[in-house]
Tab-separated table of C-alpha atoms in Angstrom:
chain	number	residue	atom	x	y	z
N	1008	UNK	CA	0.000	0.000	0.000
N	1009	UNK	CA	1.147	2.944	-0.753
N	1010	UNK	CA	1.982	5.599	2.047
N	1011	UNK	CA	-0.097	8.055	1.196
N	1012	UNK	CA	-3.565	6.000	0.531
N	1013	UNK	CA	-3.216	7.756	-3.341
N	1014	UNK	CA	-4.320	4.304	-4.938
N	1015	UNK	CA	-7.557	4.016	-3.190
N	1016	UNK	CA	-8.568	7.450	-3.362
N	1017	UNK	CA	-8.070	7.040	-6.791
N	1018	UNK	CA	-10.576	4.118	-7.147
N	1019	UNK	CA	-12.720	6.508	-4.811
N	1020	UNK	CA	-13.238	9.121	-7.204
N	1021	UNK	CA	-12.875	6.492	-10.024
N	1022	UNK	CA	-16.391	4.621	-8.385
N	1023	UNK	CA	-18.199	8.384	-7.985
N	1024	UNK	CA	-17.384	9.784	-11.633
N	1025	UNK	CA	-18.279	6.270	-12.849
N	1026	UNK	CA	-21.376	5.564	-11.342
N	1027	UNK	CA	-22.818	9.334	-11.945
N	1028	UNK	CA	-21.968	8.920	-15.832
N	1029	UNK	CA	-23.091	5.301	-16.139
N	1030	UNK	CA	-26.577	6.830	-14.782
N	1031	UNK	CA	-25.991	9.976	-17.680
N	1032	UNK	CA	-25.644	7.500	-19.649
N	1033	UNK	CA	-28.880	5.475	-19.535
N	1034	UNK	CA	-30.570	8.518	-18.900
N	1035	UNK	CA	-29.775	9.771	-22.231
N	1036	UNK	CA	-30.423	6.235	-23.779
N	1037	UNK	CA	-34.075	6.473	-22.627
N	1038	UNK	CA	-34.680	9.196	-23.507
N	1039	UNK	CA	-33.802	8.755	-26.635
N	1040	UNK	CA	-36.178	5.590	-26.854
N	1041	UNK	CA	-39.035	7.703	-25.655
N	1042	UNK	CA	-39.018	9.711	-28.189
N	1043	UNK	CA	-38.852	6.966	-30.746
N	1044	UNK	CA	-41.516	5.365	-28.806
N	1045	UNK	CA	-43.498	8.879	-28.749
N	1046	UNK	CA	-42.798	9.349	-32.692
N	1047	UNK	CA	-43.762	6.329	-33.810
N	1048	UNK	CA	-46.938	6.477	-31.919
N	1049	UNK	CA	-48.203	9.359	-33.087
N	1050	UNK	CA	-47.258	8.116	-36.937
N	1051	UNK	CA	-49.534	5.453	-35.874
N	1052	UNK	CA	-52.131	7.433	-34.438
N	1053	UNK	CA	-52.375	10.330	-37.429
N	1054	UNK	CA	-52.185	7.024	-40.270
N	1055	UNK	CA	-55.428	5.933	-38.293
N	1056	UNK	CA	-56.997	9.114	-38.261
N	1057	UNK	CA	-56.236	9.743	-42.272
E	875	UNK	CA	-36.870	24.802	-17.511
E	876	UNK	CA	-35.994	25.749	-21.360
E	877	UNK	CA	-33.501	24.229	-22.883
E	878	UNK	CA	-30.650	26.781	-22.775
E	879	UNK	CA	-31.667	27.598	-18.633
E	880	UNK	CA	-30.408	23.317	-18.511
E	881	UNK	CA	-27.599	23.757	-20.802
E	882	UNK	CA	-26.218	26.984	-18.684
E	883	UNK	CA	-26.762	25.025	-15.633
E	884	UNK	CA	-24.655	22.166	-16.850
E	885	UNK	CA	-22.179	23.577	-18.320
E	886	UNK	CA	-22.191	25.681	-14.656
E	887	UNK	CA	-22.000	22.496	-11.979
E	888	UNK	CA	-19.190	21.036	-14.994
E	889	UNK	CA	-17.076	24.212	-14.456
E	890	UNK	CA	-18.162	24.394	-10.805
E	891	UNK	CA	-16.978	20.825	-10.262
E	892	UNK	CA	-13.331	21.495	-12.281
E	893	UNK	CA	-12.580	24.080	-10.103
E	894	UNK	CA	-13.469	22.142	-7.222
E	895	UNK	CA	-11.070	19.135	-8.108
E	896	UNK	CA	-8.770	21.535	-8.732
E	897	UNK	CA	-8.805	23.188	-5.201
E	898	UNK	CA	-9.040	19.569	-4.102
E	899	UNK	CA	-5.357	17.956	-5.392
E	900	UNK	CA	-3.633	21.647	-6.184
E	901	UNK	CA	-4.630	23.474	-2.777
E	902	UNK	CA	-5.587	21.350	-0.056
E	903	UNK	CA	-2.628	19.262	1.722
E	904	UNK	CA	-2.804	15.580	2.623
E	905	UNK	CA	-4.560	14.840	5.902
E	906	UNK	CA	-2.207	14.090	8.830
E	907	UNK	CA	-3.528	10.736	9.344
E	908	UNK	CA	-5.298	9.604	6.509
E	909	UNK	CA	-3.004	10.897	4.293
E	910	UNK	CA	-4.901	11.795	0.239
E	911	UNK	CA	-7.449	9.382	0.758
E	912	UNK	CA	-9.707	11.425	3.097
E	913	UNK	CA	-10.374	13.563	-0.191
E	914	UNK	CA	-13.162	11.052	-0.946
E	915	UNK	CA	-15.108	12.606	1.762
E	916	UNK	CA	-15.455	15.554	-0.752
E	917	UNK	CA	-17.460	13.205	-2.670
E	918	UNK	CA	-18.759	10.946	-0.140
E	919	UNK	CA	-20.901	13.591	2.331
E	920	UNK	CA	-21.811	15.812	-0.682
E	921	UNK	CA	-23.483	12.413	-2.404
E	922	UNK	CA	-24.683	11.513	1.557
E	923	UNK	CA	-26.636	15.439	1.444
E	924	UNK	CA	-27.638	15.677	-2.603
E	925	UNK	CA	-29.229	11.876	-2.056
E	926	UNK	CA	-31.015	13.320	1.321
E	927	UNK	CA	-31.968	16.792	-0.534
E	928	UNK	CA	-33.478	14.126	-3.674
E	929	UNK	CA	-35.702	12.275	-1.333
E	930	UNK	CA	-37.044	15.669	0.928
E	931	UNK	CA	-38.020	16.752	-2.613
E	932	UNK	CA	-39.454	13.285	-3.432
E	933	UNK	CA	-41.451	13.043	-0.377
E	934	UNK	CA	-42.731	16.616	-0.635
E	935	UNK	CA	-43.767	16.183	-4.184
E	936	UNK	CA	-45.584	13.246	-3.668
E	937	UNK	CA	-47.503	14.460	-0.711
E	938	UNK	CA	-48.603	17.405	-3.011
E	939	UNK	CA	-49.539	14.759	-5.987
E	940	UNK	CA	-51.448	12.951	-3.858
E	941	UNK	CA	-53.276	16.289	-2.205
E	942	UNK	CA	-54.161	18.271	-5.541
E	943	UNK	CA	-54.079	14.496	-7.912
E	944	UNK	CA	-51.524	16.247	-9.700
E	945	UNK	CA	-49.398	14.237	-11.760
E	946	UNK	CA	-46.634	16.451	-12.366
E	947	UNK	CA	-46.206	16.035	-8.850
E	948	UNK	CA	-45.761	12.585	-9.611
E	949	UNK	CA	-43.275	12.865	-12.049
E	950	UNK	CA	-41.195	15.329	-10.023
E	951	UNK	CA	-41.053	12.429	-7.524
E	952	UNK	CA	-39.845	9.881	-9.289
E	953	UNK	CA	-37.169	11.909	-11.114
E	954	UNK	CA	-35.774	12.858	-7.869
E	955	UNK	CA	-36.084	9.594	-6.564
E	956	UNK	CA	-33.925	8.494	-9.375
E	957	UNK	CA	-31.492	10.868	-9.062
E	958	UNK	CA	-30.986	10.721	-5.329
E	959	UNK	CA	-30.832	6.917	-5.758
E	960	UNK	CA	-27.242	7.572	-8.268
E	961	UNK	CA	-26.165	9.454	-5.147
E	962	UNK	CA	-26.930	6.887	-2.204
E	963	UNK	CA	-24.766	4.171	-4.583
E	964	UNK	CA	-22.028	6.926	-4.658
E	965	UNK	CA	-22.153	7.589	-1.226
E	966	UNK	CA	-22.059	3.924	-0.191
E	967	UNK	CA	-19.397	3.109	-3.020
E	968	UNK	CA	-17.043	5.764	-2.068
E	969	UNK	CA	-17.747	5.062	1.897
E	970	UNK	CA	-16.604	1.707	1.146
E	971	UNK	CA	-13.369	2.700	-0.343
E	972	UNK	CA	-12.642	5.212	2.366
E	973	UNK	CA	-13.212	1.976	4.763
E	974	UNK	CA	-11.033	-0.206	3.218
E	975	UNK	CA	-8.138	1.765	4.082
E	976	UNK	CA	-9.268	3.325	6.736
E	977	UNK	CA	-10.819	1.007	8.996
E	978	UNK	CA	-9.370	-2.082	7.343
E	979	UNK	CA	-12.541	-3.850	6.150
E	980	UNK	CA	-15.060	-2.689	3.136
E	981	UNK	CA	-18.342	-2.684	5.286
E	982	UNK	CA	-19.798	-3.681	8.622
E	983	UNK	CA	-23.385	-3.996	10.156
E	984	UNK	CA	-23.188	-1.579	12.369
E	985	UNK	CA	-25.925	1.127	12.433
E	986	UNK	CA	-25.190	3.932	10.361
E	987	UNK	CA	-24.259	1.786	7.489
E	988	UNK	CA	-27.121	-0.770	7.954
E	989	UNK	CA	-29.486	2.172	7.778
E	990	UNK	CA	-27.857	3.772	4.422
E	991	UNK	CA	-28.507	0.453	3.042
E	992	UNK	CA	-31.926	0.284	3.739
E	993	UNK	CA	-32.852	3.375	2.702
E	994	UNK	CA	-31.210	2.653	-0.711
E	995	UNK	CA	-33.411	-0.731	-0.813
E	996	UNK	CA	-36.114	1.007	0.394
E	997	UNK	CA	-36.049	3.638	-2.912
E	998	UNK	CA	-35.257	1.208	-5.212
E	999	UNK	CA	-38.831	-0.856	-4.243
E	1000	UNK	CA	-40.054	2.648	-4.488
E	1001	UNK	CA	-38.783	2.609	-8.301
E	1002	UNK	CA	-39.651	-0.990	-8.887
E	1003	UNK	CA	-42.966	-0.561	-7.383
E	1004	UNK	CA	-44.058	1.878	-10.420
E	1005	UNK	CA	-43.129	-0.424	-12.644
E	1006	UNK	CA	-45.631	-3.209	-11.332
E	1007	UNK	CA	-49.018	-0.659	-10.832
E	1008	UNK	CA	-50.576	0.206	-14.659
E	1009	UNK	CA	-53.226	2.529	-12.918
E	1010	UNK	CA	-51.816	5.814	-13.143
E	1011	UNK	CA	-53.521	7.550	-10.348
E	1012	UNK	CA	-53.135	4.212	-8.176
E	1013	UNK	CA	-49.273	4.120	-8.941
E	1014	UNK	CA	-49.424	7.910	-8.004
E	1015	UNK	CA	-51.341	7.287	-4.645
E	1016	UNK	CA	-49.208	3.902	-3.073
E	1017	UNK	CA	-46.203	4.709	-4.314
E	1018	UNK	CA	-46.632	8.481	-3.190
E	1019	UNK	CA	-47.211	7.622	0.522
E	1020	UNK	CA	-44.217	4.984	0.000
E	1021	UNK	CA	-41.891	7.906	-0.592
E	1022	UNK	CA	-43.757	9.632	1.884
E	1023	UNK	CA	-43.048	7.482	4.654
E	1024	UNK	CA	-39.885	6.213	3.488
E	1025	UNK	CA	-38.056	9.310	4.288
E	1026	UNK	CA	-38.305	8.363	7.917
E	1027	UNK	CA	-35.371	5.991	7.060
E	1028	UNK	CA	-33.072	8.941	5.317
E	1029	UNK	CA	-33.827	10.723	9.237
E	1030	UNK	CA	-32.863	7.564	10.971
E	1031	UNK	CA	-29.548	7.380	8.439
E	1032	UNK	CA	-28.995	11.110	9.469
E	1033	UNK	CA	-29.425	10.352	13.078
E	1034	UNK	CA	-27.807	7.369	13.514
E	1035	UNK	CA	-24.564	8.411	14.589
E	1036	UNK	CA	-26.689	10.419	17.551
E	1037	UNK	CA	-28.586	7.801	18.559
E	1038	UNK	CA	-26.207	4.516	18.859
E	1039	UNK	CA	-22.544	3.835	19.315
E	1040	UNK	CA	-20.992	3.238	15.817
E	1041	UNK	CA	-17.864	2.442	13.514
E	1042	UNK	CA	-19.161	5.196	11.703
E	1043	UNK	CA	-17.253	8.224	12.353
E	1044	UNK	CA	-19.511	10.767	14.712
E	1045	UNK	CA	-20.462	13.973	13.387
E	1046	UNK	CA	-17.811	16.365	11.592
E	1047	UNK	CA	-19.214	19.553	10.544
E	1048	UNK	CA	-19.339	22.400	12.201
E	1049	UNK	CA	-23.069	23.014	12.432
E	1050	UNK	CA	-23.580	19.389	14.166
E	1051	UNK	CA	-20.321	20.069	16.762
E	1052	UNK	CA	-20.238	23.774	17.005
E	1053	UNK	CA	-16.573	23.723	15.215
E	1054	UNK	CA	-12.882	22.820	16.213
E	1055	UNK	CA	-13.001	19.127	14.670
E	1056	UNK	CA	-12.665	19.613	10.892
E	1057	UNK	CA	-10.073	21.929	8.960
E	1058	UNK	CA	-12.142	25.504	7.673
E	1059	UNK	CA	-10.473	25.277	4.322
E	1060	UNK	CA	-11.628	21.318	4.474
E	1061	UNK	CA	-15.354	21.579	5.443
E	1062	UNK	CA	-15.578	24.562	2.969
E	1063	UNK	CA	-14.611	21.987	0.347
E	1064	UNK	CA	-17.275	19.966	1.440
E	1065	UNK	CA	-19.896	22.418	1.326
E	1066	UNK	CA	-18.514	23.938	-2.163
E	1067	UNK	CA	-18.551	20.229	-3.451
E	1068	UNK	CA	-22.112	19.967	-2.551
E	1069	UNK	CA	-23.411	23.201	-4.279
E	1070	UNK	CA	-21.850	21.827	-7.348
E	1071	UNK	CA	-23.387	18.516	-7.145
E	1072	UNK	CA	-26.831	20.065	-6.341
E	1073	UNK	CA	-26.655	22.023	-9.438
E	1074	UNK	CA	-26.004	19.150	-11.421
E	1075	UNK	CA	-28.551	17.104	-9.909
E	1076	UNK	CA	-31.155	20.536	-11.047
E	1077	UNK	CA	-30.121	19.364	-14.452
E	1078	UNK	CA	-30.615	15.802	-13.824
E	1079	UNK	CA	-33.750	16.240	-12.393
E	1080	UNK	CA	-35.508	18.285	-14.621
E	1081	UNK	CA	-34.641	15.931	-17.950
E	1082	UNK	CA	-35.776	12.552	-15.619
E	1083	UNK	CA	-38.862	14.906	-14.966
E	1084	UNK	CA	-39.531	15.523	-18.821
E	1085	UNK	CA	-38.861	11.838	-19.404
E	1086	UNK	CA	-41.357	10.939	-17.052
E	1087	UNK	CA	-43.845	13.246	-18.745
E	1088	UNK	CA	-43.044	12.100	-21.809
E	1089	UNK	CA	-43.735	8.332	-20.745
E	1090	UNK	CA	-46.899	9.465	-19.361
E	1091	UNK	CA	-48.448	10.714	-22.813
E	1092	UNK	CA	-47.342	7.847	-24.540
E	1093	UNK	CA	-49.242	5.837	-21.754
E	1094	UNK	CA	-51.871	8.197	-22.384
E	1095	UNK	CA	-52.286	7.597	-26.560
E	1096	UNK	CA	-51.804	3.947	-25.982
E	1097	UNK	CA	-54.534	4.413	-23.817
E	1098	UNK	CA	-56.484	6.217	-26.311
E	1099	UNK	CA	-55.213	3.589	-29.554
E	1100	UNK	CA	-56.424	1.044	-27.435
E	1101	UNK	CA	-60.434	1.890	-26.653
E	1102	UNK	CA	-60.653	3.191	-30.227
C-alpha cells in the first residue's frame, strides 16, 4: 500500500465519476427511446386518423 | 426549464466541479492521518446530502400529488427519486473505499451503514414498485405515501450516529459540533462540493422529470389507440 492512501482514493473518485456517468448514460439512452416510442406512436395514431 | 436555462446550468455544476477538483489535489494538503485518501469525503458527504436533498423533494412532491391528484407532482417524484438513488450508490461506493483503508474492512453492520442500506433498498422498491401498478392515479397514490413514509429511514440514516454507538465516524461539521473538529479550508470543500453537485442534480432532475412526462403521454395515446 502505498503511504499516502493515493491508490484508493483514486478508485474513490474512479467509483463516484463512474457511477454518476453510467446513470448519464442510460438517462440519455431512454430518452432517446421515448421519443422513438413517442414518434412512432403518433405516426400510428395520425395514419389511423387519415 | 428551457432548454438553454439546462444547458447553462450544466455547463455551470461542470465548471463548478473542475474548479473544485482543482482546489481539491492543487490546494488542499494531505490529511495528517489519513493521508490523500480522506479527499473522498469531498465526494462521499456531498453524495450523503444531494441523495437526502433528492428524497425531501421526493417526499414533498408526492404528498402534493397525492393532495391536488396532480401528476406532475408525480413525475417530479420519481425523477428525484432516481437521481438521489445515483447518489446513495455513490455515497455507499465511495464510503466503502474510504473503509477499506481506513478502517481495514469494506463494510460492517453496524448502524449507520445498515441504515444507508436500507434506505437505498427502500427507494429502489419505491422505483420498482411503479413499474408493477398500470393505474396511473393508483401508482401515483401507493407509491406516493411509499416515498412519503420512506423518508423516515433517510432521518434515521442522518441520526444514527446520535442515537447509537458506531464504527461510523460521529459527526464532523461544524453546524452538528459547534466547530474545532474539521479543517475551515476542508469543510468549505465539502460544502462547495455539494453546491456543485446540487446544481447538477437541477439538471438531472428536470430531464428525468420531462422523461417521465413524456412516458406518461405515450401511456396516455396507448390508452387512447387502445379503446378506439
Amino acid at each position: 500500500m502505498d503511504q499516502r492512501n493515493f491508490t484508493y482514493m483514486f478508485y474513490g473518485f474512479a467509483a463516484a465519476w463512474l457511477i454518476l456517468a453510467l446513470y448519464v448514460v442510460s438517462l440519455v439512452s431512454r430518452g432517446r427511446k421515448l421519443s422513438e416510442q413517442l414518434e412512432t406512436l403518433k405516426r400510428t395514431l395520425s395514419q389511423e386518423k387519415s | 426549464m428551457n432548454d438553454k436555462v439546462l444547458l447553462a446550468l450544466g455547463v455551470a455544476s461542470a465548471l463548478y466541479l473542475v474548479r473544485n477538483l482543482y482546489t481539491m489535489f492543487m490546494v488542499l494538503p494531505d490529511e495528517a492521518a489519513q493521508g490523500a485518501i480522506y479527499r473522498i469525503m469531498f465526494f462521499h458527504i456531498p453524495s450523503w446530502f444531494t441523495c437526502f436533498a433528492c428524497f425531501l423533494a421526493s417526499g414533498v412532491a408526492s404528498a402534493f400529488a397525492i393532495w391536488k391528484k396532480n401528476f406532475k407532482g408525480d413525475s417530479f417524484a420519481v425523477a428525484a427519486t432516481e437521481v438521489g438513488l445515483a447518489f446513495t450508490f455513490i455515497g455507499l461506493a465511495t464510503g466503502m473505499i474510504w473503509a477499506k483503508i481506513i478502517w481495514g474492512i469494506w463494510w460492517t453492520w453496524d448502524a449507520r451503514l445498515t441504515w444507508a442500506f436500507i434506505t437505498a433498498l427502500t427507494y429502489a422498491g419505491y422505483l420498482m414498485m411503479r413499474n408493477m401498478i398500470d393505474d396511473p392515479s393508483e401508482r401515483m397514490r401507493v407509491t406516493g405515501v411509499l416515498s412519503i413514509f420512506s423518508f423516515t429511514s433517510v432521518v434515521i440514516t442522518y441520526k444514527a450516529i446520535d442515537w447509537w454507538r458506531t464504527q461510523h465516524p460521529g459527526a464532523i461539521l461544524s453546524f452538528r459540533t459547534g466547530g474545532g473538529n474539521t479543517d475551515p479550508a476542508m469543510e468549505s470543500m465539502i460544502y462547495q462540493n455539494w453546491y456543485a453537485l446540487m446544481l447538477l442534480t437541477v439538471v438531472l432532475v428536470m430531464l428525468r422529470f420531462r422523461q417521465e412526462e413524456t412516458r406518461r403521454e405515450i401511456e396516455g395515446m396507448r390508452r387512447l389507440a387502445f379503446t378506439r
